[in-house]
Coordinates of C-alpha atoms in Angstrom, one line a residue:
M114 CA -40.1 -45.6 -14.9
S115 CA -37.1 -48.1 -15.8
S116 CA -36.0 -45.4 -18.1
H117 CA -36.1 -42.9 -15.3
G118 CA -33.3 -45.0 -13.5
N119 CA -30.9 -46.2 -16.6
S120 CA -30.8 -42.3 -17.2
L121 CA -29.6 -41.6 -13.4
F122 CA -27.6 -44.6 -13.6
L123 CA -25.8 -43.2 -17.0
R124 CA -26.1 -40.0 -15.5
E125 CA -24.0 -40.8 -12.5
S126 CA -21.3 -43.3 -14.3
G127 CA -20.4 -40.1 -17.1
Q128 CA -19.7 -38.3 -13.8
R129 CA -17.8 -40.9 -12.0
L130 CA -16.0 -41.1 -15.0
G131 CA -15.7 -37.4 -15.3
R132 CA -13.5 -37.7 -12.6
V133 CA -11.3 -40.1 -12.9
G134 CA -10.6 -38.1 -16.6
W135 CA -9.6 -35.6 -14.5
L136 CA -7.9 -37.2 -12.6
Q137 CA -5.8 -39.2 -14.8
R138 CA -4.9 -35.9 -17.3
L139 CA -3.7 -34.3 -14.3
Q140 CA -1.0 -37.9 -12.9
E141 CA -0.1 -37.6 -16.8
S142 CA 0.6 -33.6 -16.6
L143 CA 2.6 -34.1 -13.3
Q144 CA 4.3 -36.8 -15.5
Q145 CA 5.4 -35.3 -18.4
R146 CA 6.7 -32.4 -16.0
A147 CA 8.6 -34.9 -14.2
L148 CA 10.2 -36.0 -17.4
R149 CA 10.6 -32.9 -18.8
T150 CA 12.6 -32.1 -15.5
R151 CA 14.7 -35.4 -15.7
L152 CA 15.7 -34.4 -19.1
R153 CA 16.5 -31.0 -18.7
L154 CA 18.2 -32.3 -15.5
Q155 CA 20.4 -34.8 -17.9
T156 CA 21.4 -32.1 -20.6
M157 CA 22.5 -30.0 -18.1
T158 CA 25.8 -28.2 -19.1
R159 CA 28.6 -26.1 -17.2
E160 CA 27.2 -22.9 -20.1
H161 CA 23.1 -23.6 -19.0
V162 CA 24.2 -23.0 -15.6
L163 CA 25.8 -19.8 -16.0
R164 CA 23.8 -18.9 -18.4
F165 CA 20.9 -19.4 -15.8
L166 CA 23.2 -17.3 -13.1
R167 CA 23.4 -14.2 -15.5
R168 CA 19.6 -14.0 -16.2
N169 CA 18.9 -14.4 -12.2
A170 CA 21.6 -13.1 -10.7
F171 CA 19.5 -10.0 -9.3
I172 CA 17.1 -12.3 -7.7
L173 CA 19.9 -14.3 -6.0
L174 CA 22.1 -11.6 -5.4
T175 CA 18.9 -9.7 -2.7
V176 CA 18.1 -12.6 -1.5
S177 CA 22.0 -13.7 -0.7
A178 CA 21.8 -9.8 0.8
V179 CA 18.8 -10.2 3.6
V180 CA 20.0 -13.9 4.4
I181 CA 23.7 -12.3 5.0
G182 CA 22.1 -8.8 6.7
V183 CA 19.8 -11.2 8.8
S184 CA 22.6 -13.3 10.0
L185 CA 25.3 -10.0 10.2
A186 CA 23.1 -8.4 12.3
F187 CA 22.7 -10.5 14.6
A188 CA 26.5 -11.1 15.3
L189 CA 26.9 -7.7 16.7
R190 CA 24.2 -7.7 18.6
P191 CA 26.4 -9.3 21.9
Y192 CA 28.8 -5.6 20.9
Q193 CA 25.7 -3.0 22.2
L194 CA 26.1 -0.8 19.6
T195 CA 24.9 2.7 20.4
Y196 CA 23.3 5.0 18.2
R197 CA 25.3 6.6 16.4
Q198 CA 27.4 3.5 15.0
I199 CA 24.2 2.0 14.0
K200 CA 23.5 5.3 11.9
Y201 CA 27.3 4.7 10.6
F202 CA 27.4 1.2 9.9
S203 CA 23.1 1.8 7.9
F204 CA 24.5 4.6 6.3
P205 CA 25.1 2.2 3.4
G206 CA 21.6 1.5 2.7
E207 CA 20.3 5.3 3.4
L208 CA 22.0 5.9 0.2
L209 CA 19.9 3.6 -1.0
M210 CA 16.8 4.7 -0.1
R211 CA 18.0 8.5 -1.1
M212 CA 19.1 6.5 -4.8
L213 CA 15.6 4.7 -5.0
Q214 CA 13.7 8.1 -4.2
M215 CA 15.0 10.8 -6.2
L216 CA 13.6 9.0 -9.4
V217 CA 10.4 8.2 -8.2
L218 CA 9.0 11.6 -8.8
P219 CA 10.0 11.7 -12.5
L220 CA 9.0 8.4 -13.0
I221 CA 5.8 8.8 -11.7
V222 CA 5.0 12.0 -13.2
S223 CA 6.8 10.9 -16.6
S224 CA 4.7 6.8 -16.4
L225 CA 1.6 8.3 -16.0
V226 CA 1.9 11.0 -18.5
T227 CA 2.6 9.0 -21.3
G228 CA 0.3 6.1 -20.2
M229 CA -2.7 8.5 -20.5
A230 CA -1.8 9.8 -23.6
S231 CA -0.6 6.3 -25.1
L232 CA -4.6 5.5 -24.6
D233 CA -8.3 6.9 -25.8
N234 CA -10.5 8.8 -23.4
K235 CA -12.7 5.4 -23.8
A236 CA -10.1 2.4 -23.4
T237 CA -9.3 5.1 -20.3
G238 CA -12.3 5.2 -18.5
R239 CA -12.4 1.4 -19.3
M240 CA -9.5 0.6 -17.4
G241 CA -9.6 3.0 -14.8
M242 CA -12.9 1.2 -13.3
R243 CA -11.2 -1.8 -13.9
A244 CA -8.9 -0.5 -11.8
A245 CA -10.6 0.7 -9.1
V246 CA -12.8 -2.2 -8.6
Y247 CA -10.1 -4.2 -7.8
Y248 CA -8.8 -2.3 -5.5
M249 CA -11.5 -1.8 -3.4
V250 CA -12.1 -5.1 -3.9
T251 CA -9.2 -6.2 -2.6
T252 CA -8.7 -3.6 0.5
I253 CA -12.2 -5.1 1.6
I254 CA -11.0 -8.4 1.5
A255 CA -7.6 -7.9 2.7
V256 CA -9.4 -6.1 5.6
F257 CA -12.0 -8.8 6.3
I258 CA -9.4 -11.1 6.6
G259 CA -7.8 -9.1 9.4
I260 CA -10.6 -8.7 10.9
L261 CA -11.5 -11.9 11.0
M262 CA -7.9 -13.4 12.3
V263 CA -7.4 -10.7 14.8
T264 CA -11.0 -11.8 16.4
I265 CA -10.4 -15.9 16.2
I266 CA -6.8 -15.6 17.5
H267 CA -7.4 -12.9 20.4
P268 CA -4.1 -12.0 20.8
G269 CA -5.2 -8.9 22.7
K270 CA -6.2 -11.4 25.7
G271 CA -5.4 -9.9 28.8
S272 CA -4.2 -6.7 30.0
K273 CA -1.8 -4.0 28.6
E274 CA 0.0 -3.4 31.8
G275 CA 2.9 -5.6 31.0
L276 CA 3.5 -4.2 27.5
H277 CA 5.8 -1.7 26.0
R278 CA 5.2 1.7 25.2
E279 CA 7.7 3.3 22.5
G280 CA 7.3 6.9 21.3
R281 CA 4.4 9.0 20.9
I282 CA 1.4 9.8 18.4
E283 CA -0.1 13.1 17.4
T284 CA -3.8 12.7 17.7
I285 CA -5.5 14.1 14.3
P286 CA -9.6 14.8 14.2
T287 CA -11.0 12.2 11.4
A288 CA -13.3 15.2 9.7
D289 CA -9.5 17.1 9.6
A290 CA -7.3 13.9 7.8
F291 CA -10.1 13.2 5.5
M292 CA -9.8 17.2 4.3
D293 CA -6.5 17.1 4.2
L294 CA -6.6 13.6 2.0
I295 CA -8.9 16.1 -0.4
R296 CA -6.3 19.1 -0.3
N297 CA -3.8 17.0 -0.9
M298 CA -5.2 15.6 -4.5
F299 CA -5.6 19.4 -5.7
P300 CA -2.0 21.2 -4.5
P301 CA -2.1 25.1 -5.5
N302 CA 1.5 24.5 -5.9
L303 CA 2.6 21.8 -8.3
V304 CA 6.5 22.5 -7.2
E305 CA 6.3 22.5 -3.9
A306 CA 4.3 19.4 -4.3
C307 CA 7.7 17.7 -4.9
F308 CA 8.3 18.0 -1.3
K309 CA 5.8 19.1 0.3
Q310 CA 2.3 17.9 1.1
F311 CA -0.4 19.5 3.2
K312 CA -1.3 19.0 6.7
T313 CA -3.4 20.5 9.2
Q314 CA -1.6 21.7 12.1
Y315 CA -3.2 22.8 15.5
S316 CA -2.7 25.8 17.6
T317 CA -4.8 27.6 20.1
R318 CA -6.0 31.4 20.6
V319 CA -7.3 32.7 23.4
V320 CA -11.1 34.3 23.6
T321 CA -13.3 36.3 25.7
R322 CA -16.5 36.2 26.6
T323 CA -19.0 38.0 28.5
M324 CA -20.8 36.2 30.8
V325 CA -24.0 38.2 33.1
R326 CA -24.4 36.4 36.5
T327 CA -26.7 37.5 39.4
E328 CA -26.2 37.7 43.2
N329 CA -26.0 34.3 43.5
G330 CA -23.1 33.9 41.2
S331 CA -26.2 32.2 38.6
E332 CA -26.4 32.6 35.0
P333 CA -29.8 34.5 34.3
G334 CA -32.6 32.3 33.4
A335 CA -31.7 29.9 35.9
S336 CA -34.0 30.9 38.3
M337 CA -36.8 34.4 36.8
P338 CA -37.5 36.4 38.8
P339 CA -41.3 35.9 39.8
P340 CA -43.2 38.5 37.3
F341 CA -44.5 41.6 38.6
S342 CA -48.3 41.5 40.0
V343 CA -49.8 43.0 43.0
E344 CA -51.6 39.8 43.3
N345 CA -48.6 38.1 44.7
G346 CA -46.6 41.1 46.6
T347 CA -43.8 41.9 44.7
S348 CA -43.4 45.7 45.2
F349 CA -41.6 47.2 42.1
L350 CA -38.4 48.5 44.3
E351 CA -37.4 44.5 45.0
N352 CA -37.2 43.6 41.2
V353 CA -34.8 47.0 40.5
T354 CA -32.9 46.3 43.5
R355 CA -32.4 42.8 41.8
A356 CA -31.4 44.0 38.7
L357 CA -28.9 46.5 39.8
G358 CA -27.0 43.2 41.9
T359 CA -26.9 41.5 38.4
L360 CA -23.4 41.3 37.6
Q361 CA -21.0 41.1 34.6
E362 CA -18.2 39.1 34.8
M363 CA -15.3 38.8 31.9
L364 CA -14.6 35.1 31.0
S365 CA -11.3 33.5 29.0
F366 CA -11.0 30.2 27.9
E367 CA -8.3 28.4 25.3
E368 CA -9.7 27.1 21.9
T369 CA -8.1 24.4 19.5
V370 CA -8.1 26.2 16.2
P371 CA -6.7 24.2 12.5
V372 CA -4.6 26.8 11.0
P373 CA -2.8 25.6 7.4
G374 CA 0.9 23.5 8.0
S375 CA 3.0 21.0 5.9
A376 CA 4.6 18.0 6.1
N377 CA 8.5 16.9 4.6
G378 CA 7.8 14.4 1.9
I379 CA 6.5 13.6 -2.0
N380 CA 2.5 15.4 -2.2
A381 CA 2.5 11.2 -4.8
L382 CA -1.7 11.7 -4.7
G383 CA -1.8 15.5 -6.0
L384 CA 1.0 14.6 -8.5
V385 CA -0.9 10.8 -9.8
V386 CA -4.2 13.3 -10.3
F387 CA -2.5 16.0 -12.2
S388 CA -0.3 13.4 -14.2
V389 CA -3.6 11.2 -14.9
A390 CA -5.5 15.2 -15.9
F391 CA -2.2 16.5 -18.2
G392 CA -1.9 13.2 -19.8
L393 CA -5.4 13.0 -20.9
V394 CA -5.0 16.2 -22.8
I395 CA -2.1 16.0 -24.5
G396 CA -3.7 12.2 -25.3
G397 CA -6.9 14.4 -26.6
M398 CA -4.5 17.0 -29.0
K399 CA -3.7 13.5 -31.3
H400 CA -0.6 15.2 -33.3
K401 CA -0.7 18.4 -31.4
G402 CA 0.5 16.9 -28.0
R403 CA 2.9 14.5 -30.4
V404 CA 6.2 16.7 -28.8
L405 CA 5.2 16.4 -25.0
R406 CA 4.6 12.8 -25.6
D407 CA 8.1 12.3 -27.1
F408 CA 9.2 14.3 -24.0
F409 CA 7.7 11.8 -21.8
D410 CA 8.6 8.7 -23.0
S411 CA 12.1 9.8 -23.7
L412 CA 12.2 10.9 -19.8
N413 CA 11.1 7.4 -19.1
E414 CA 13.1 5.5 -21.0
A415 CA 15.8 7.8 -19.2
I416 CA 14.6 7.0 -16.0
M417 CA 14.3 3.1 -16.2
R418 CA 18.2 3.4 -17.7
L419 CA 18.8 4.6 -14.8
V420 CA 16.7 1.5 -12.8
G421 CA 18.9 -0.6 -14.5
I422 CA 22.3 0.5 -13.2
I423 CA 21.0 1.8 -9.8
I424 CA 20.0 -2.2 -9.3
W425 CA 23.1 -3.3 -9.0
Y426 CA 23.8 -1.2 -5.7
A427 CA 20.2 -2.3 -4.5
P428 CA 21.3 -5.6 -2.9
V429 CA 24.4 -4.0 -1.0
G430 CA 21.7 -1.4 0.3
I431 CA 19.2 -4.4 1.4
L432 CA 21.8 -6.2 3.7
F433 CA 22.5 -2.8 5.7
L434 CA 18.8 -1.6 5.3
I435 CA 18.0 -5.1 6.4
A436 CA 21.1 -5.5 9.6
G437 CA 20.8 -1.5 11.2
K438 CA 16.9 -2.7 12.0
I439 CA 17.2 -5.2 13.4
L440 CA 20.4 -3.6 15.3
E441 CA 18.3 -0.7 16.0
M442 CA 16.2 -3.2 18.2
E443 CA 16.6 -2.5 22.6
D444 CA 15.4 -6.2 23.5
M445 CA 14.2 -8.9 21.3
A446 CA 11.8 -10.2 24.1
V447 CA 9.3 -7.2 23.5
L448 CA 8.5 -10.2 20.7
G449 CA 6.7 -12.6 23.0
G450 CA 4.0 -13.0 25.0
Q451 CA 1.0 -10.4 23.3
L452 CA 3.0 -8.7 21.3
G453 CA 4.1 -12.0 20.1
M454 CA 0.5 -12.9 19.4
Y455 CA -0.1 -9.7 17.4
T456 CA 2.8 -10.2 15.6
L457 CA 2.0 -13.8 14.6
T458 CA -2.0 -12.3 13.9
V459 CA -0.8 -10.1 11.6
I460 CA 2.4 -12.0 10.0
V461 CA -0.8 -14.6 9.3
G462 CA -3.5 -12.6 8.0
L463 CA -0.7 -10.8 5.2
F464 CA 0.2 -14.5 4.5
L465 CA -3.9 -15.3 3.6
H466 CA -4.3 -12.4 1.6
A467 CA -1.3 -12.5 -0.2
G468 CA -0.5 -16.4 -0.6
I469 CA -4.1 -17.7 -1.1
V470 CA -6.1 -14.7 -2.0
L471 CA -4.3 -12.8 -4.7
P472 CA -2.9 -15.9 -6.4
L473 CA -6.5 -16.9 -6.7
I474 CA -7.7 -14.3 -8.2
Y475 CA -4.8 -13.8 -11.2
F476 CA -5.6 -17.8 -11.1
L477 CA -10.0 -16.6 -11.5
V478 CA -9.3 -14.0 -14.0
T479 CA -6.5 -15.3 -16.3
H480 CA -6.8 -18.9 -15.9
R481 CA -3.1 -19.0 -15.9
N482 CA -0.3 -20.4 -12.8
P483 CA 0.3 -17.2 -10.2
F484 CA 3.3 -19.0 -8.6
P485 CA 5.6 -18.8 -11.6
F486 CA 3.9 -14.8 -12.1
I487 CA 5.3 -13.7 -8.3
G488 CA 8.5 -15.3 -8.8
G489 CA 9.1 -12.8 -11.0
M490 CA 8.3 -10.1 -8.2
L491 CA 10.5 -11.3 -6.1
Q492 CA 13.6 -9.2 -6.6
A493 CA 10.7 -6.1 -6.3
L494 CA 9.0 -7.9 -3.5
I495 CA 12.8 -7.8 -1.2
T496 CA 13.4 -4.7 -2.3
A497 CA 10.0 -3.6 -0.7
M498 CA 11.3 -5.3 2.4
G499 CA 14.9 -3.5 2.9
T500 CA 13.0 -0.1 1.9
S501 CA 9.7 -0.2 3.5
S502 CA 8.4 1.7 1.2
S503 CA 6.0 0.5 -1.8
S504 CA 6.7 4.0 -3.7
A505 CA 10.6 3.6 -3.5
T506 CA 10.3 -0.5 -4.6
L507 CA 7.9 1.6 -7.7
P508 CA 11.4 1.8 -10.1
I509 CA 11.8 -1.7 -9.3
T510 CA 9.0 -2.8 -9.7
F511 CA 8.0 -1.2 -13.5
R512 CA 11.9 -3.5 -14.7
C513 CA 10.0 -6.6 -12.9
L514 CA 6.7 -6.3 -14.6
E515 CA 7.5 -4.7 -17.6
E516 CA 11.2 -6.6 -18.4
G517 CA 10.9 -9.6 -16.8
L518 CA 6.7 -10.8 -17.3
G519 CA 6.4 -8.7 -20.1
V520 CA 3.0 -7.2 -19.2
D521 CA 2.4 -4.3 -22.0
R522 CA 3.6 -0.6 -20.6
R523 CA 0.9 1.5 -22.0
I524 CA -1.2 -1.1 -18.8
T525 CA 2.3 -0.3 -15.8
R526 CA 1.8 3.2 -17.1
F527 CA -1.3 3.3 -15.4
V528 CA -1.6 1.2 -13.1
L529 CA 1.4 1.2 -10.6
P530 CA 1.6 4.5 -10.3
V531 CA -1.6 4.7 -8.8
G532 CA -1.6 1.6 -7.2
A533 CA 1.1 2.7 -5.1
T534 CA -0.5 6.1 -3.8
V535 CA -4.2 4.5 -3.9
N536 CA -4.0 0.5 -3.4
M537 CA -2.9 -0.5 0.7
D538 CA -4.3 -3.6 0.8
G539 CA -1.6 -4.7 3.7
T540 CA -2.2 -1.2 5.5
A541 CA -5.5 -2.2 5.2
L542 CA -5.7 -5.5 6.5
Y543 CA -3.1 -4.3 9.5
E544 CA -4.8 -1.3 9.8
A545 CA -8.1 -3.2 11.2
L546 CA -5.9 -5.7 12.8
A547 CA -3.9 -3.3 15.3
A548 CA -6.8 -1.6 16.1
I549 CA -9.4 -4.7 17.4
F550 CA -5.9 -5.9 18.7
I551 CA -5.9 -2.2 21.3
A552 CA -9.8 -2.7 22.2
Q553 CA -8.8 -6.3 23.1
V554 CA -6.2 -5.3 25.4
N555 CA -8.4 -2.3 26.7
N556 CA -11.2 -5.2 27.7
Y557 CA -13.5 -3.1 24.8
E558 CA -16.4 -5.3 23.7
L559 CA -17.1 -3.8 20.3
N560 CA -20.4 -4.2 18.6
L561 CA -20.8 -5.0 15.1
G562 CA -21.3 -1.0 14.1
Q563 CA -18.5 -0.8 15.4
I564 CA -16.8 -3.0 13.8
T565 CA -18.8 -1.7 10.8
T566 CA -17.1 1.5 11.4
I567 CA -13.1 0.3 11.6
S568 CA -14.1 -1.6 8.4
I569 CA -14.9 1.7 6.5
T570 CA -12.5 3.6 8.0
A571 CA -9.8 1.7 7.0
T572 CA -10.8 0.9 3.7
A573 CA -10.5 4.8 2.9
A574 CA -7.7 5.7 5.7
S575 CA -5.3 3.4 3.5
V576 CA -5.7 5.5 0.6
G577 CA -4.4 8.7 1.7
A578 CA -1.2 6.4 4.0
A579 CA 1.4 7.7 1.7
G580 CA 4.0 5.4 0.6
I581 CA 6.2 5.6 3.0
P582 CA 7.9 4.2 5.7
Q583 CA 5.6 3.7 8.5
A584 CA 2.6 5.4 6.9
G585 CA 0.2 3.3 8.2
L586 CA 0.4 4.6 12.0
V587 CA -0.1 7.8 11.3
T588 CA -3.6 6.7 9.3
M589 CA -4.3 4.6 12.3
V590 CA -5.2 7.4 14.5
I591 CA -7.9 8.0 12.2
V592 CA -9.3 4.4 12.8
L593 CA -9.1 4.2 16.2
T594 CA -10.9 8.4 16.8
S595 CA -14.1 6.1 14.8
V596 CA -14.0 4.2 17.5
G597 CA -13.2 5.6 20.4
L598 CA -10.5 4.2 21.3
P599 CA -7.0 5.9 22.7
T600 CA -5.4 7.1 20.4
E601 CA -2.1 6.7 23.3
D602 CA -2.1 3.5 23.1
I603 CA -1.0 3.1 19.3
T604 CA 2.7 3.6 21.2
L605 CA 1.7 -0.6 22.7
I606 CA 3.0 -1.8 19.1
I607 CA 5.7 0.5 17.7
A608 CA 8.0 -1.8 19.0
V609 CA 7.6 -4.5 16.3
D610 CA 5.9 -2.9 13.7
W611 CA 9.2 -2.2 11.9
F612 CA 8.7 -5.2 11.3
L613 CA 5.7 -5.6 10.1
D614 CA 5.8 -2.5 7.7
R615 CA 8.4 -4.1 5.3
L616 CA 5.9 -7.2 5.3
R617 CA 2.4 -5.3 4.4
T618 CA 4.5 -2.6 2.0
M619 CA 5.2 -6.7 0.3
T620 CA 1.9 -7.0 0.1
N621 CA 1.1 -3.9 -1.1
V622 CA 3.4 -4.9 -3.9
L623 CA 2.3 -8.0 -4.7
G624 CA -1.4 -6.4 -5.3
D625 CA -0.4 -3.4 -7.1
S626 CA 1.5 -5.8 -9.6
I627 CA -0.4 -8.8 -9.6
G628 CA -3.5 -5.8 -10.5
A629 CA -1.6 -4.9 -13.6
A630 CA -1.6 -8.5 -14.5
V631 CA -5.3 -8.7 -14.0
I632 CA -6.6 -5.2 -15.5
E633 CA -3.7 -6.2 -18.3
H634 CA -5.7 -9.6 -19.4
L635 CA -9.5 -7.8 -19.3
S636 CA -8.0 -4.8 -21.6
Q637 CA -7.2 -7.0 -24.3
R638 CA -9.7 -5.9 -26.5
E639 CA -8.9 -2.6 -25.9
L640 CA -5.3 -2.8 -26.4
E641 CA -5.6 -4.5 -29.5
L642 CA -8.4 -2.2 -31.2
Q643 CA -5.4 0.9 -30.1
E644 CA -2.5 -1.2 -31.9
A645 CA -4.6 -1.1 -35.1
E646 CA -5.3 2.8 -34.8
L647 CA -2.0 3.9 -33.2
T648 CA 0.7 3.6 -35.6
L649 CA 3.9 4.9 -36.0
P650 CA 3.5 7.2 -38.9
S651 CA 7.0 7.2 -40.0
L652 CA 7.7 3.2 -39.6
G653 CA 3.8 2.6 -40.2
K654 CA 4.2 -0.4 -36.9
P655 CA 2.3 -1.1 -33.8
Y656 CA 3.5 -0.1 -30.7
K657 CA 2.8 -3.0 -29.3
S658 CA 4.9 -5.0 -32.3
L659 CA 7.6 -1.9 -32.0
M660 CA 7.6 -2.7 -27.9
A661 CA 7.8 -6.8 -27.9
Q662 CA 10.6 -6.3 -30.8
E663 CA 12.5 -3.9 -28.2
K664 CA 11.9 -6.1 -24.9
G665 CA 13.0 -9.3 -27.3
A666 CA 16.7 -7.3 -28.0
S667 CA 16.7 -6.8 -24.4
R668 CA 16.4 -10.0 -24.2
G669 CA 18.5 -11.5 -26.3
R670 CA 21.4 -9.5 -24.8
G671 CA 20.8 -11.8 -21.4
G672 CA 20.8 -14.9 -23.4
N673 CA 18.1 -17.2 -23.7
E674 CA 15.6 -17.9 -21.1
S675 CA 13.9 -21.2 -22.7
A676 CA 17.7 -22.5 -22.6
M677 CA 17.2 -24.0 -18.9

């Protein structure tokens, strides 16, 4: 008994010492970091400051553009500019959008083809499975956070009578929307897929049917005449008279039928499917496909150099994009009341997902501090806020991950284009939250089955949300239709959607970027095996070592990063 008591005492004291040791190690590491910071500040020279400013010029200019844009917009609001004047004012921002969208198509195709061709089928399959699991898990978590936030805060308490309506929404049956998604995966014309995507349209046709009615106006079968029999005294002449009294009537009515149609915009999903398949085939051709692989590799490099030129114009474009959107708001008072609570609920949900869940996933998988990684993505995140388009931000995202954070290009070329098309955490969270908000303002109690339906539909609909501004409003119709909520009530939230769309685009871009880092960490073994097998015959050097040398050369031009 005494030995058992001694063992318990020793175990408890060991646990206490372990906790003390952990706290002591944490305190020592913080002290060492503070000492290094103090020494760095003491030895800082003018050259160090200039080097820091040169290295972080893009980020500093972009952040300054956001601050100046917001300040300029509020300074110009009292002048009540006309819509035409606001459009003229926003023209530099429109030019940035056009420049970035110009690069999206060749960037998606070239990056996916080279990414797939540089990996063998087994490695691609494993990476694809990891990416699919990551996308599904993060999207489900985002939907759960959205439902939890709107249930706890309950922003729809009250009546919808005082809410401001804006715009109109086209109703789309859920089945047609999902069939359009599958149709767009397999475009019949690749050239047309570069600027159009399939979308079901609806037309009415007149249908004529013959209805047989009796004298009293009832249809046959409504009141059947008694069968002929001698016992009941019905004569044959009476049956003939009743038959002659039956009338035929031609009825015409309109029927809504789905017909093939199209909508302007890149069919990114179809191009992604084709590029993945094409890249896998080129990779399987080995030396026979080398010419095509080199062509797409050179195309990708050329596009990234164009991005390096356009990126210097990005702060100017972002300044005018943000200022123009604020000037377009007719009444800032719409942000108050129920709509203000709804906006706050969405912001809290997006912050929880982007600020806690995604960094936690990064930390648990890679065992590294996620916040320096997020700091390295700052320019892409601000560009996402300015453009409100994850596809338009894709060139900047590539640059931040590959050149700034050193993520393997074989990973980014596969994960980022697919993620920008199908991984929409912010959109999924927003759609689930907005659907329950609309139910609340209609005093409509949702049961567990309907909430589950919203969760599944929001997850699936976010995959089909195009990476364009306010695409979530289109897929919102699918979510509302699935539980019988009025689709016209989407107009209640359009007034603040321009702002929330920018925040959820930032969440989408961050989710794609952290996904690339997580998948790179999990795929280290496959990448190392690929390095050993994939050598360039002319140089005899592994792929990654060449990439490292190229990155080192580009960083050397920008100065030594560790000087600060």
